[in-house]
Amino acid sequence: MSASVLQPKRRFQLVMIKPSHYGEDGYVIRWWRATIPSNSLASLYGIAQESLARRVLGPDVEIDIEAIDEFSARVDISKLVARLSRHDNFGLIMLVGVQSNQYPRALDIARPLRDAGIQVVIGGFHVSGCLSMLDGSAVDLDACRAMKVSLFAGEAEGRFDTILRDAAAGRLEPIYNFLKDLPGIEGTPAPFLPIENVRRTLGLSTSFDAGRGCPYQCSFCTIINVQGRKSRFRTPDDIEALVRSNWKQGICKYFITDDNFARNKHWEEILDRLIWLRESQGIPLGLLIQVDTLCHKIPNFVEKAKRAGVTRVFIGLENINPDNLLAAKKRQNKITEYRKMLLAWKDHGILTLAGYILGFPADTPDSIRNDIAIIQRELPIDILEFFCLTPLPGSEDHKNLWTIQTPMDPDLNNYDLEHVCATHSRMSEDEWKAIYREAWALYYTPEHMRTLLRRGAATGVNLGSLVKLLMTFSLSQRLENVHPLQWGVIRLRHPSERRPGLSAESAFWFWPRLTIEIAGKTAIALAALSRLAVQGIKISRDQNRLKYTDQALSRVSDDDADSLQLLTQTSSAKQSAAHQKKIFNLTHGVG
């Protein structure tokens, strides 16, 4: 036998970690089952698998790949150190998809790894956004340099082999910056996670991006400065391949993470392929997509989305005050189209989720309360998600404040769209914090949730899904003090996950208290779910459920616009309505 056969192969340890961040209690936010899968982790895992198949480190080196999403799995640093030590530190820890609010936790993970001599690379929107918009050392990037953690900016397609080879040779560069060379993604390895990871999400769902980049200029957004304003796309063949590979694992539910799937120039080809897979190949697809407020004007878009398996759609509504939208450069949002767009989705029995940002220049606590009441009454939105306007590093808003040295919250852990991180001209910090908490209670009243269930029954949405969403969005802030998008089933903690600088808790009290807390909160959640489920069952059995209507579901013509406070509450709203009516009259030969 040859010497090469007798000699054992070296095993390169590649561990990819998507960090979580710290909660108000100082512990990492981690769940028994998380709600949203990480597309960054899936993208890197898919790329790593392809590199492994090509044996990029040579025929005598195997690559052991592990993906850890800290939102649903504990990062046991001592075990990682021991594992790498057994292989003489021949390996690499990658902190992937790190957002600004996750950056402090990422540093806390990296520090003991670097102390043990383990190579670490960090990438994601925080690193890429700071390097794209600032001077290269701002917003704590020097903390990585001090630890000799390598920075990765840009996207990994076509560059991953370089990182692996440099790490295997022990010569990682301090920085890999590919922001000015964004790759095409057609034909590249598709996002993929093994079933062991996907099982840790609710509903056995995963994610993929059909495209990257966005043509719009929203000042609060980091995507346009990291992924660019020129859109890049996967092909229908790419999408079919990833759907089939996941279906082999029994996975058929997806969050398509495109910031705006409606602006993907291949949307129809992709939806046609998904329709074929669903209707002819028997793959029972269930999809959540993100779109803009003008998507309903694209011929066949809504109809084909329904046939492809879209059950939920997230819309960046952001605000109902045109002055606020203009201030944020959200010019594509037309309040005169909101009702038509939402009703188009309701006509096909698709659940509508909308984002609403609090803290725009014209906002006050009273105006926000009034806006929520208008939305409840006049817009057929199922789920409304509230966010604080946050100057995220990598956004134009952050750069403008940073340039003129306006004070911002120094703790990046708070940049999670739930905390107040900057000053406001018309609200104090306490007022802003209070109205954010109040907004959830204002929208998710028992009466309005009953109305939402009645609207759902009348428009044919899945009431079981709506019930679960209403439970989640009405309770998460009150019960766990986190945004619903960060919520999951059973909040888990470990003493080792306490934020450095905070006092350690006695194990004698920690575990009993955690057990009692989990039991209490689970009981509250189950009781709320039961109440909503009973209401949903009663409404679904109502023989007159299909006849239900209210102002939000009614069809209002342009001549009836004066009946909507949405279009009359401010001078800018009136101007928008008048302009829309003028355009209608000109294009239809009226008047």
XYZ file of C-alpha atoms in Angstrom, residues 276-516:
241
model
C -44.625 24.061 -12.100
C -42.841 22.476 -9.137
C -45.918 22.919 -6.989
C -48.646 21.983 -9.435
C -46.899 19.375 -11.602
C -44.156 17.972 -9.376
C -46.148 17.787 -6.157
C -43.824 19.878 -3.972
C -46.156 21.670 -1.501
C -44.434 25.036 -1.389
C -45.210 27.677 1.233
C -43.550 31.057 0.707
C -43.077 34.375 2.469
C -41.891 37.194 0.207
C -41.050 40.881 0.649
C -42.427 43.424 -1.817
C -42.956 47.154 -2.283
C -46.229 49.058 -2.208
C -46.579 49.221 -6.002
C -46.227 45.512 -6.750
C -49.949 45.106 -7.407
C -49.569 47.212 -10.553
C -47.366 44.574 -12.181
C -49.658 42.442 -14.390
C -50.110 38.886 -13.034
C -47.671 39.376 -10.164
C -50.101 38.812 -7.309
C -51.940 36.029 -9.124
C -48.781 34.086 -9.920
C -47.408 34.631 -6.425
C -50.505 32.923 -5.058
C -50.181 29.967 -7.437
C -46.473 29.609 -6.589
C -47.334 29.082 -2.927
C -47.053 32.551 -1.392
C -49.091 32.517 1.817
C -47.610 35.601 3.482
C -46.291 38.862 2.104
C -44.267 41.484 3.958
C -44.690 45.063 2.763
C -42.439 47.965 3.721
C -45.296 50.377 4.414
C -43.038 52.372 6.786
C -45.452 55.308 7.344
C -48.725 56.880 6.227
C -47.475 60.482 6.316
C -46.090 61.547 2.896
C -43.796 64.102 4.581
C -42.118 61.324 6.565
C -41.765 59.126 3.482
C -40.174 61.960 1.547
C -37.764 62.707 4.399
C -36.580 59.090 4.279
C -36.303 59.149 0.450
C -39.049 56.512 0.348
C -40.489 58.130 -2.773
C -41.749 54.820 -4.178
C -44.375 54.592 -1.431
C -47.639 56.239 -2.478
C -50.262 56.360 0.265
C -52.940 56.622 -2.431
C -52.022 53.077 -3.510
C -51.909 51.457 -0.083
C -55.525 50.288 -0.005
C -55.537 48.996 -3.587
C -52.307 47.095 -3.004
C -53.453 45.513 0.261
C -56.851 44.564 -1.138
C -55.153 42.914 -4.130
C -53.374 40.542 -1.740
C -56.500 40.030 0.353
C -58.432 39.101 -2.797
C -56.161 36.060 -3.070
C -56.343 35.024 0.573
C -52.746 36.013 1.349
C -51.752 37.249 4.810
C -50.356 40.787 4.806
C -47.576 41.845 7.171
C -46.404 45.458 7.120
C -43.474 47.267 8.683
C -44.135 50.626 10.337
C -41.314 52.896 11.499
C -41.690 55.196 14.499
C -39.452 58.247 14.819
C -39.649 60.004 11.474
C -39.262 63.817 11.680
C -43.005 64.609 11.744
C -43.831 61.955 14.349
C -45.104 62.757 17.837
C -46.718 60.399 20.346
C -50.145 61.800 19.453
C -49.585 61.554 15.686
C -48.429 57.941 16.069
C -51.525 57.066 18.092
C -53.686 58.695 15.423
C -51.851 56.862 12.618
C -52.396 53.496 14.296
C -56.120 54.210 14.674
C -56.363 55.121 10.970
C -54.538 51.958 9.950
C -56.807 49.808 12.102
C -59.897 51.395 10.615
C -58.971 51.990 6.960
C -56.202 49.595 5.861
C -56.696 45.805 5.508
C -53.395 44.896 7.146
C -53.283 41.678 9.153
C -50.008 42.053 11.044
C -48.357 45.401 11.760
C -44.721 45.382 12.904
C -43.313 48.434 14.655
C -39.691 49.553 14.464
C -37.759 52.514 15.823
C -36.054 54.625 13.175
C -32.443 53.612 13.768
C -29.275 55.090 12.222
C -27.779 51.717 11.333
C -24.059 51.776 10.521
C -23.918 51.423 6.753
C -26.942 53.643 6.131
C -27.011 57.200 4.833
C -28.765 58.301 8.028
C -25.897 56.999 10.154
C -23.229 58.531 7.935
C -24.901 61.944 8.062
C -25.107 61.886 11.870
C -21.568 60.511 12.189
C -20.168 63.169 9.842
C -21.542 66.061 11.891
C -20.681 64.241 15.136
C -24.249 64.000 16.392
C -24.361 61.872 19.559
C -25.665 58.352 19.022
C -25.993 55.425 21.392
C -22.455 54.015 21.844
C -23.747 50.499 22.630
C -24.123 48.677 19.320
C -26.141 45.963 21.063
C -29.047 48.448 21.018
C -29.058 48.882 17.234
C -31.800 46.277 16.829
C -34.603 48.588 15.599
C -36.256 48.326 19.025
C -34.177 50.836 20.988
C -33.879 54.596 20.657
C -30.345 55.286 19.433
C -30.501 58.966 18.386
C -32.272 62.185 19.321
C -35.577 63.368 17.872
C -36.664 66.982 17.321
C -40.249 66.481 18.529
C -39.989 63.669 21.086
C -37.786 63.130 24.104
C -35.983 59.826 24.430
C -38.432 58.700 27.113
C -41.441 59.689 24.997
C -40.090 57.801 22.012
C -39.407 54.692 24.092
C -42.853 54.863 25.661
C -44.770 55.251 22.386
C -42.859 52.330 20.868
C -44.000 50.068 23.723
C -47.496 51.540 23.615
C -47.850 51.026 19.847
C -47.976 47.248 20.215
C -50.739 47.455 22.809
C -52.667 50.000 20.744
C -52.744 47.871 17.618
C -53.143 44.414 19.162
C -56.185 45.044 21.301
C -58.588 42.114 21.864
C -61.209 43.988 19.841
C -58.943 44.626 16.865
C -57.595 41.076 16.856
C -61.199 39.869 16.692
C -61.742 42.206 13.738
C -58.622 40.850 12.034
C -59.913 37.307 12.424
C -63.267 38.305 10.925
C -61.508 39.994 7.988
C -59.376 36.889 7.575
C -62.395 34.607 7.453
C -64.108 36.882 4.925
C -61.073 36.966 2.613
C -60.059 33.316 2.866
C -56.722 33.543 4.642
C -55.483 30.645 6.732
C -57.008 31.420 10.128
C -54.690 28.966 11.891
C -51.659 30.909 10.659
C -53.288 34.215 11.530
C -54.037 33.030 15.064
C -50.396 32.057 15.641
C -49.157 35.351 14.220
C -51.536 37.370 16.382
C -50.392 35.499 19.485
C -46.738 36.117 18.644
C -47.054 39.795 17.746
C -49.355 40.689 20.610
C -47.230 39.000 23.282
C -43.535 39.183 22.379
C -42.907 42.736 23.516
C -44.959 42.373 26.697
C -43.799 38.884 27.620
C -40.148 38.761 26.516
C -39.334 42.417 25.765
C -38.148 41.538 22.251
C -39.438 42.275 18.776
C -41.658 39.490 17.342
C -39.070 38.826 14.626
C -36.647 37.888 17.400
C -39.140 35.760 19.280
C -39.263 31.985 19.408
C -40.547 29.132 21.524
C -39.083 28.912 25.073
C -36.356 31.431 25.821
C -33.228 29.526 26.899
C -30.267 30.842 28.881
C -26.952 29.593 30.207
C -24.776 31.222 32.883
C -21.846 31.346 30.442
C -23.871 33.573 28.086
C -24.031 36.549 30.450
C -22.649 39.715 28.876
C -19.103 40.494 30.090
C -19.067 43.253 32.663
C -22.297 42.108 34.302
C -22.175 40.222 37.562
C -22.478 36.437 37.388
C -25.580 34.898 38.954
C -25.557 32.106 41.487
C -26.299 28.729 39.893
C -28.310 27.891 43.035
C -30.861 30.546 42.040
C -30.316 30.695 38.292
C -31.710 27.315 37.241
C -34.801 27.215 39.509
C -35.697 30.778 38.549
C -35.269 29.999 34.835
C -37.477 26.924 35.148
C -40.227 28.869 36.935
